[in-house]
Short mmCIF file of C-alpha atoms in Angstrom, two decimals:
data_model
loop_
_atom_site.label_atom_id
_atom_site.label_comp_id
_atom_site.label_asym_id
_atom_site.label_seq_id
_atom_site.Cartn_x
_atom_site.Cartn_y
_atom_site.Cartn_z
CA MET A 1 -213.12 39.27 -94.75
CA HIS A 2 -214.97 39.58 -91.54
CA GLY A 3 -214.77 37.28 -88.33
CA ARG A 4 -211.04 36.64 -88.55
CA GLN A 5 -209.36 35.94 -85.19
CA ARG A 6 -205.89 37.18 -84.45
CA LEU A 7 -204.35 33.77 -83.52
CA ARG A 8 -200.76 34.50 -83.92
CA GLU A 9 -200.93 37.82 -81.96
CA VAL A 10 -202.47 36.32 -78.72
CA ALA A 11 -200.50 33.06 -78.83
CA VAL A 12 -196.82 32.66 -77.82
CA GLY A 13 -196.50 29.12 -76.79
CA ARG A 14 -199.93 28.26 -78.46
CA TRP A 15 -201.20 26.04 -75.71
CA HIS A 16 -201.91 27.40 -72.31
CA ASN A 17 -202.35 26.62 -68.52
CA THR A 18 -206.12 26.80 -68.18
CA THR A 19 -206.10 27.95 -64.64
CA THR A 20 -204.32 31.28 -65.33
CA ASP A 21 -206.09 34.56 -65.74
CA ARG A 22 -204.25 35.21 -69.05
CA PHE A 23 -205.92 32.00 -70.25
CA ARG A 24 -209.45 33.34 -69.34
CA ASP A 25 -208.59 36.57 -71.31
CA TYR A 26 -207.44 34.31 -74.27
CA GLN A 27 -210.69 32.51 -74.35
CA ARG A 28 -212.57 35.68 -74.86
CA LEU A 29 -210.53 36.26 -78.09
CA ILE A 30 -210.46 32.69 -79.47
CA GLN A 31 -213.67 30.38 -79.93
CA TRP A 32 -212.78 26.78 -78.48
CA LYS A 33 -214.35 23.38 -78.49
CA ASP A 34 -214.54 21.48 -75.29
CA GLY A 35 -211.24 19.86 -74.42
CA GLN A 36 -209.18 21.90 -76.65
CA SER A 37 -206.23 23.86 -75.52
CA SER A 38 -204.12 24.49 -78.51
CA VAL A 39 -204.55 27.61 -81.02
CA THR A 40 -204.09 25.07 -83.74
CA GLN A 41 -207.72 23.79 -83.12
CA ALA A 42 -209.47 27.22 -82.30
CA ALA A 43 -212.52 27.17 -84.31
CA SER A 44 -212.82 29.58 -87.35
CA HIS A 45 -215.97 31.06 -88.36
CA LEU A 46 -214.38 33.14 -91.26
CA LYS A 47 -216.51 33.56 -94.35
CA LEU A 48 -215.07 34.06 -97.76
CA PRO A 49 -216.07 37.14 -99.76
CA LYS A 50 -219.20 36.31 -101.83
CA GLU A 51 -217.31 36.61 -105.26
CA LEU A 52 -215.43 33.41 -104.03
CA GLU A 53 -218.66 31.87 -102.35
CA GLU A 54 -220.48 32.15 -105.32
CA ILE A 55 -218.31 30.27 -107.80
CA SER A 56 -220.31 27.12 -108.53
CA ASP A 57 -217.21 24.78 -109.38
CA PRO A 58 -214.36 25.60 -107.01
CA SER A 59 -212.14 23.26 -109.03
CA ALA A 60 -212.27 25.53 -111.98
CA VAL A 61 -210.29 28.00 -109.86
CA GLU A 62 -206.67 27.39 -110.92
CA LEU A 63 -204.67 30.17 -109.10
CA ILE A 64 -205.34 32.59 -106.41
CA LEU A 65 -202.77 35.41 -106.11
CA MET A 66 -202.78 37.54 -102.86
CA ALA A 67 -201.15 40.15 -100.84
CA ALA A 68 -201.92 39.86 -96.90
CA ASP A 69 -201.08 40.99 -93.66
CA LYS A 70 -199.01 38.86 -91.06
CA ASP A 71 -202.12 37.54 -89.22
CA SER A 72 -204.01 35.89 -92.14
CA SER A 73 -203.73 32.14 -91.61
CA GLN A 74 -207.65 31.68 -90.92
CA VAL A 75 -208.11 33.10 -94.55
CA PHE A 76 -205.61 30.51 -95.89
CA ASP A 77 -207.36 27.75 -94.11
CA ALA A 78 -210.68 28.77 -95.47
CA LEU A 79 -209.16 28.98 -99.10
CA ASP A 80 -207.52 25.66 -98.42
CA SER A 81 -210.81 24.01 -97.66
CA ARG A 82 -212.77 25.49 -100.57
CA PHE A 83 -210.15 25.79 -103.28
CA SER A 84 -207.84 22.80 -102.45
CA ARG A 85 -207.00 22.17 -106.19
CA ALA A 86 -205.96 25.68 -106.73
CA VAL A 87 -202.43 26.98 -106.35
CA ARG A 88 -202.54 29.64 -103.75
CA LEU A 89 -200.04 32.21 -103.35
CA ALA A 90 -199.67 35.34 -101.23
CA ILE A 91 -196.89 37.96 -100.49
CA VAL A 92 -197.02 38.99 -96.67
CA GLY A 93 -196.50 42.87 -96.77
CA SER A 94 -193.98 44.71 -94.69
CA GLN A 95 -195.48 46.94 -91.85
CA THR A 96 -195.80 50.60 -92.66
CA PRO A 97 -196.61 52.60 -89.32
CA PHE A 98 -193.77 54.76 -89.78
CA PHE A 99 -194.77 55.60 -93.21
CA ASN A 100 -198.44 56.33 -93.09
CA GLY A 101 -199.61 55.54 -89.66
CA ARG A 102 -201.31 51.92 -90.90
CA GLU A 103 -200.05 48.97 -89.65
CA PHE A 104 -200.16 47.38 -93.22
CA THR A 105 -201.21 49.00 -96.40
CA LEU A 106 -203.00 46.95 -98.88
CA PHE A 107 -204.63 48.09 -102.05
CA GLY A 108 -207.81 46.46 -103.51
CA SER A 109 -210.93 47.65 -105.40
CA ASN A 110 -209.87 51.12 -105.50
CA GLN A 111 -209.53 51.17 -101.75
CA VAL A 112 -206.71 51.03 -99.08
CA TYR A 113 -206.92 48.66 -96.19
CA GLU A 114 -204.83 48.61 -93.04
CA SER A 115 -205.36 44.76 -92.50
CA GLY A 116 -206.62 41.89 -93.97
CA VAL A 117 -206.01 39.84 -97.53
CA VAL A 118 -206.65 41.24 -100.98
CA GLY A 119 -206.18 39.15 -104.12
CA VAL A 120 -207.57 38.02 -107.36
CA ALA A 121 -208.62 34.34 -108.49
CA PHE A 122 -208.05 33.03 -111.93
CA VAL A 123 -211.03 30.86 -113.06
CA ARG A 124 -210.95 28.54 -115.84
CA SER A 125 -213.24 29.18 -118.58
CA GLN A 126 -216.38 27.25 -119.20
CA GLY A 127 -215.75 24.28 -121.68
CA VAL A 128 -212.02 24.23 -121.15
CA SER A 129 -210.72 20.97 -119.68
CA SER A 130 -208.71 20.88 -116.46
CA ASP A 131 -206.17 19.00 -118.60
CA ASN A 132 -205.24 22.63 -120.01
CA SER A 133 -204.25 23.93 -116.68
CA ARG A 134 -201.97 26.95 -117.13
CA ALA A 135 -199.94 25.91 -114.14
CA VAL A 136 -197.01 23.62 -115.15
CA GLU A 137 -195.66 22.84 -111.74
CA GLN A 138 -196.23 23.29 -107.98
CA PRO A 139 -194.59 26.24 -106.24
CA GLN A 140 -190.73 25.70 -105.74
CA VAL A 141 -189.35 27.07 -102.50
CA ALA A 142 -185.58 27.52 -102.17
CA TYR A 143 -183.75 28.31 -98.79
CA THR A 144 -180.40 29.94 -98.95
CA GLY A 145 -178.13 30.79 -96.05
CA LEU A 146 -179.29 27.81 -94.02
CA ARG A 147 -176.95 25.48 -92.70
CA ALA A 148 -178.09 22.08 -91.11
CA ILE A 149 -176.81 21.49 -87.58
CA SER A 150 -178.57 18.26 -86.54
CA ASP A 151 -179.16 14.88 -88.08
CA VAL A 152 -182.79 14.13 -89.47
CA LEU A 153 -184.76 13.13 -86.36
CA GLU A 154 -188.08 11.57 -86.00
CA ILE A 155 -190.75 13.37 -83.87
CA ARG A 156 -191.87 11.17 -81.10
CA ARG A 157 -194.15 13.40 -79.07
CA SER A 158 -195.69 16.99 -79.75
CA LYS A 159 -198.46 18.96 -78.78
CA GLY A 160 -199.85 21.79 -81.23
CA ASN A 161 -196.74 23.93 -82.25
CA VAL A 162 -194.54 22.33 -79.59
CA VAL A 163 -192.10 19.54 -80.25
CA LEU A 164 -191.53 17.64 -77.11
CA GLU A 165 -189.43 14.72 -77.86
CA VAL A 166 -187.50 13.49 -80.98
CA GLU A 167 -186.09 10.00 -81.27
CA ASN A 168 -182.93 10.55 -79.45
CA GLY A 169 -184.60 12.33 -76.40
CA GLU A 170 -186.09 15.71 -75.49
CA ALA A 171 -186.28 18.19 -78.31
CA ALA A 172 -184.78 21.36 -76.52
CA HIS A 173 -181.68 18.95 -75.24
CA GLN A 174 -181.10 17.86 -78.82
CA LEU A 175 -181.10 21.46 -80.27
CA ILE A 176 -178.80 22.52 -77.41
CA ALA A 177 -176.29 19.65 -78.08
CA SER A 178 -176.41 20.49 -81.86
CA ILE A 179 -175.65 24.23 -81.15
CA ARG A 180 -172.50 23.32 -78.99
CA LYS A 181 -171.22 21.28 -81.76
CA GLN A 182 -171.35 24.07 -84.30
CA ARG A 183 -169.66 26.66 -81.91
CA LYS A 184 -166.35 25.44 -82.86
CA SER A 185 -166.80 26.38 -86.43
CA LEU A 186 -168.48 29.87 -85.57
CA SER A 187 -166.68 32.83 -84.02
CA SER A 188 -167.99 33.85 -80.69
CA ASP A 189 -169.27 37.06 -81.93
CA ARG A 190 -171.51 35.58 -84.50
CA SER A 191 -172.64 32.42 -82.70
CA SER A 192 -175.14 34.19 -80.46
CA GLU A 193 -176.68 36.05 -83.28
CA ASN A 194 -177.68 33.19 -85.67
CA ARG A 195 -181.24 32.40 -85.66
CA LEU A 196 -182.62 28.86 -85.23
CA PHE A 197 -185.10 27.06 -87.52
CA ALA A 198 -186.60 23.66 -88.13
CA LYS A 199 -187.38 21.94 -91.22
CA ILE A 200 -190.09 19.35 -90.88
CA THR A 201 -190.87 16.84 -93.50
CA PRO A 202 -193.25 13.80 -93.91
CA SER A 203 -190.32 11.40 -94.10
CA LYS A 204 -186.51 11.02 -93.88
CA GLU A 205 -186.17 10.55 -97.60
CA SER A 206 -187.90 13.69 -98.50
CA MET A 207 -185.72 16.04 -96.34
CA LEU A 208 -183.86 17.48 -99.43
CA ASN A 209 -186.72 18.31 -101.79
CA SER A 210 -189.94 18.89 -99.51
CA GLY A 211 -191.16 20.08 -96.21
CA VAL A 212 -191.44 23.32 -94.58
CA VAL A 213 -188.78 25.54 -92.67
CA LEU A 214 -190.05 27.39 -89.59
CA GLN A 215 -188.31 29.43 -86.97
CA VAL A 216 -187.81 28.09 -83.47
CA THR A 217 -189.21 30.58 -81.40
CA GLY A 218 -188.52 29.41 -77.89
CA GLY A 219 -187.59 26.35 -75.76
CA ASP A 220 -187.90 24.82 -72.21
CA PRO A 221 -184.62 22.91 -71.25
CA ALA A 222 -186.61 21.93 -67.87
CA LYS A 223 -189.39 20.25 -69.86
CA GLY A 224 -187.37 19.72 -73.13
CA GLY A 225 -190.02 21.25 -75.46
CA LEU A 226 -189.61 23.78 -78.33
CA ALA A 227 -192.06 26.16 -79.77
CA ILE A 228 -192.15 26.30 -83.63
CA ASP A 229 -193.47 29.33 -85.13
CA THR A 230 -196.52 28.15 -86.70
CA THR A 231 -200.47 27.96 -85.90
CA LYS A 232 -200.84 24.38 -87.32
CA ASP A 233 -200.43 21.06 -85.69
CA ILE A 234 -196.81 19.36 -85.80
CA GLU A 235 -197.78 15.59 -85.85
CA PRO A 236 -195.79 12.73 -84.35
CA GLY A 237 -194.25 10.64 -86.97
CA ARG A 238 -192.93 13.48 -88.92
CA PHE A 239 -189.12 14.35 -89.23
CA ILE A 240 -187.29 17.24 -88.08
CA GLN A 241 -183.88 18.69 -88.79
CA PHE A 242 -182.59 21.94 -86.96
CA MET A 243 -180.98 24.64 -88.99
CA MET A 244 -179.17 27.66 -88.30
CA LEU A 245 -179.14 31.09 -90.43
CA GLU A 246 -175.75 32.00 -91.64
CA ASP A 247 -176.43 34.46 -94.42
CA SER A 248 -179.78 36.12 -94.72
CA SER A 249 -178.81 37.96 -98.07
CA ALA A 250 -177.97 34.90 -100.07
CA ALA A 251 -181.23 35.00 -102.01
CA SER A 252 -180.08 35.41 -105.87
CA LEU A 253 -181.53 38.16 -108.12
CA PRO A 254 -184.45 37.10 -110.52
CA GLU A 255 -183.34 36.10 -113.96
CA SER A 256 -185.10 36.49 -117.01
CA THR A 257 -187.40 33.63 -118.12
CA ASP A 258 -189.03 32.49 -121.25
CA GLN A 259 -192.41 31.60 -119.28
CA PRO A 260 -194.27 34.07 -117.16
CA THR A 261 -192.97 33.49 -113.61
CA LEU A 262 -194.01 34.58 -110.17
CA ARG A 263 -191.20 35.18 -107.60
CA PHE A 264 -191.51 36.32 -103.94
CA THR A 265 -188.63 36.54 -101.72
CA ALA A 266 -188.38 37.04 -97.86
CA LYS A 267 -185.67 39.54 -96.79
CA GLU A 268 -184.05 40.49 -93.53
CA TYR A 269 -185.75 43.17 -91.38
CA SER A 270 -183.78 46.11 -91.81
CA GLY A 271 -185.90 48.60 -89.72
CA MET A 272 -185.81 51.37 -92.28
CA ALA A 273 -186.66 51.78 -96.08
CA GLU A 274 -184.01 51.05 -98.72
CA PRO A 275 -183.47 52.71 -101.79
CA ALA A 276 -185.03 51.27 -104.97
CA CYS A 277 -181.62 51.49 -106.93
CA THR A 278 -178.12 51.32 -105.82
CA ASP A 279 -174.74 52.30 -107.14
CA ALA A 280 -174.34 49.11 -108.71
CA GLY A 281 -176.77 49.54 -111.05
CA THR A 282 -180.34 48.09 -111.94
CA SER A 283 -181.20 44.60 -112.66
CA ILE A 284 -183.74 43.99 -115.07
CA ALA A 285 -185.47 40.58 -115.53
CA THR A 286 -188.19 40.10 -118.20
CA ASN A 287 -191.43 37.81 -117.61
CA VAL A 288 -191.05 37.82 -113.77
CA PHE A 289 -193.51 39.52 -111.41
CA GLY A 290 -193.25 39.61 -107.54
CA GLY A 291 -191.51 41.40 -104.88
CA ALA A 292 -189.47 40.94 -101.60
CA THR A 293 -190.56 41.77 -98.08
CA GLU A 294 -189.65 41.13 -94.48
CA GLY A 295 -193.05 39.39 -94.07
CA GLY A 296 -192.17 36.66 -96.40
CA PHE A 297 -194.73 34.83 -98.36
CA VAL A 298 -197.50 31.89 -98.24
CA TYR A 299 -197.69 29.06 -100.63
CA SER A 300 -200.04 26.11 -101.20
CA ILE A 301 -198.50 22.57 -100.48
CA SER A 302 -199.16 19.92 -102.85
CA SER A 303 -201.59 17.41 -101.60
CA THR A 304 -199.96 14.52 -103.60
CA GLY A 305 -198.96 11.67 -101.37
CA SER A 306 -200.60 13.56 -98.35
CA LYS A 307 -204.20 12.03 -98.31
CA SER A 308 -203.98 11.42 -94.66
CA ASN A 309 -202.89 15.01 -93.74
CA THR A 310 -205.72 17.54 -92.29
CA ILE A 311 -205.90 21.16 -93.11
CA LYS A 312 -204.55 22.04 -89.53
CA SER A 313 -201.33 19.91 -90.26
CA VAL A 314 -198.17 21.77 -90.84
CA LEU A 315 -197.60 19.66 -93.97
CA SER A 316 -200.88 20.37 -95.72
CA GLY A 317 -202.96 23.39 -96.99
CA SER A 318 -200.93 26.39 -97.03
CA ALA A 319 -197.43 27.04 -95.60
CA GLU A 320 -196.03 30.37 -94.42
CA CYS A 321 -192.24 31.28 -95.16
CA ALA A 322 -190.58 34.10 -93.68
CA VAL A 323 -186.86 32.70 -93.67
CA PRO A 324 -184.64 35.40 -94.61
CA GLY A 325 -183.17 34.66 -98.07
CA SER A 326 -185.60 32.25 -99.00
CA SER A 327 -187.65 32.56 -102.35
CA MET A 328 -190.65 31.02 -104.03
CA LEU A 329 -190.97 30.40 -107.61
CA PHE A 330 -194.14 29.57 -109.66
CA THR A 331 -194.23 29.20 -113.45
CA LEU A 332 -197.22 29.55 -115.66
CA ASP A 333 -197.60 28.11 -119.20
CA ASN A 334 -197.90 30.54 -122.12
#
């Protein structure tokens, strides 16, 4: 796929001071519209492969299964736009420079690629009603090893991927206060090592069974803002809950199922290859296909009840998940 811009690589806070030299360099990499200063609003001119563009009925595509590198959000945006009714799933590969000199290693069409996305689209046969869809449910994502450290708070002010203010005050100050409350129950050796995440949902009632979990990548106590690891917009009126990662190895092993199941798992970065088998033996699960990677996975968010969302909203289109210990399950009908 040509024309992809490396948004995540060049964006740290993902909105910028327009007077700096760094921003002028940034402008050469990103195509902007007048008045925009957020990477979440950068224009994308990405074209999908002709095999996908030539599908006359996009609603006939039921499932798109992919393997991707870490900077493929524009590809997913394009797929979200054209194939909004399809289930879109991807596993994000681990980096491989120390194994073969390639940043990533992707296989497709009898070729090896260093970057991009490879995949396959499952298209419904002509004459088959959409009521006979093979997908029996939307992707189910489970987060293990996370502990909530704050109340559920309404987002009052935000810009791009930066949360500025929540209902009780500035976002950074609320997070700092939540961390201080947790220190009594954490040892001093571990309290500085636990990574911080934020769960964002459309409503307070949906906090338990919907929403996305993203890493908190930085904060400014002076201005009160928190940067969240996403290239999409976090809108005011959504709800946020701060979380702390306590056990990144808590994801359970896959179990055998009666129906074909896809399972992707995000694992902690270890810095070195691990053996495929251990002294504990090998676990075998039937009817399960998938894998585990430090890069995590991408999954489509159900559009049910989200008609007001835009593709660039963090709660619509496709969501990225790299929370260690998290897993995605998707079941197909026989």
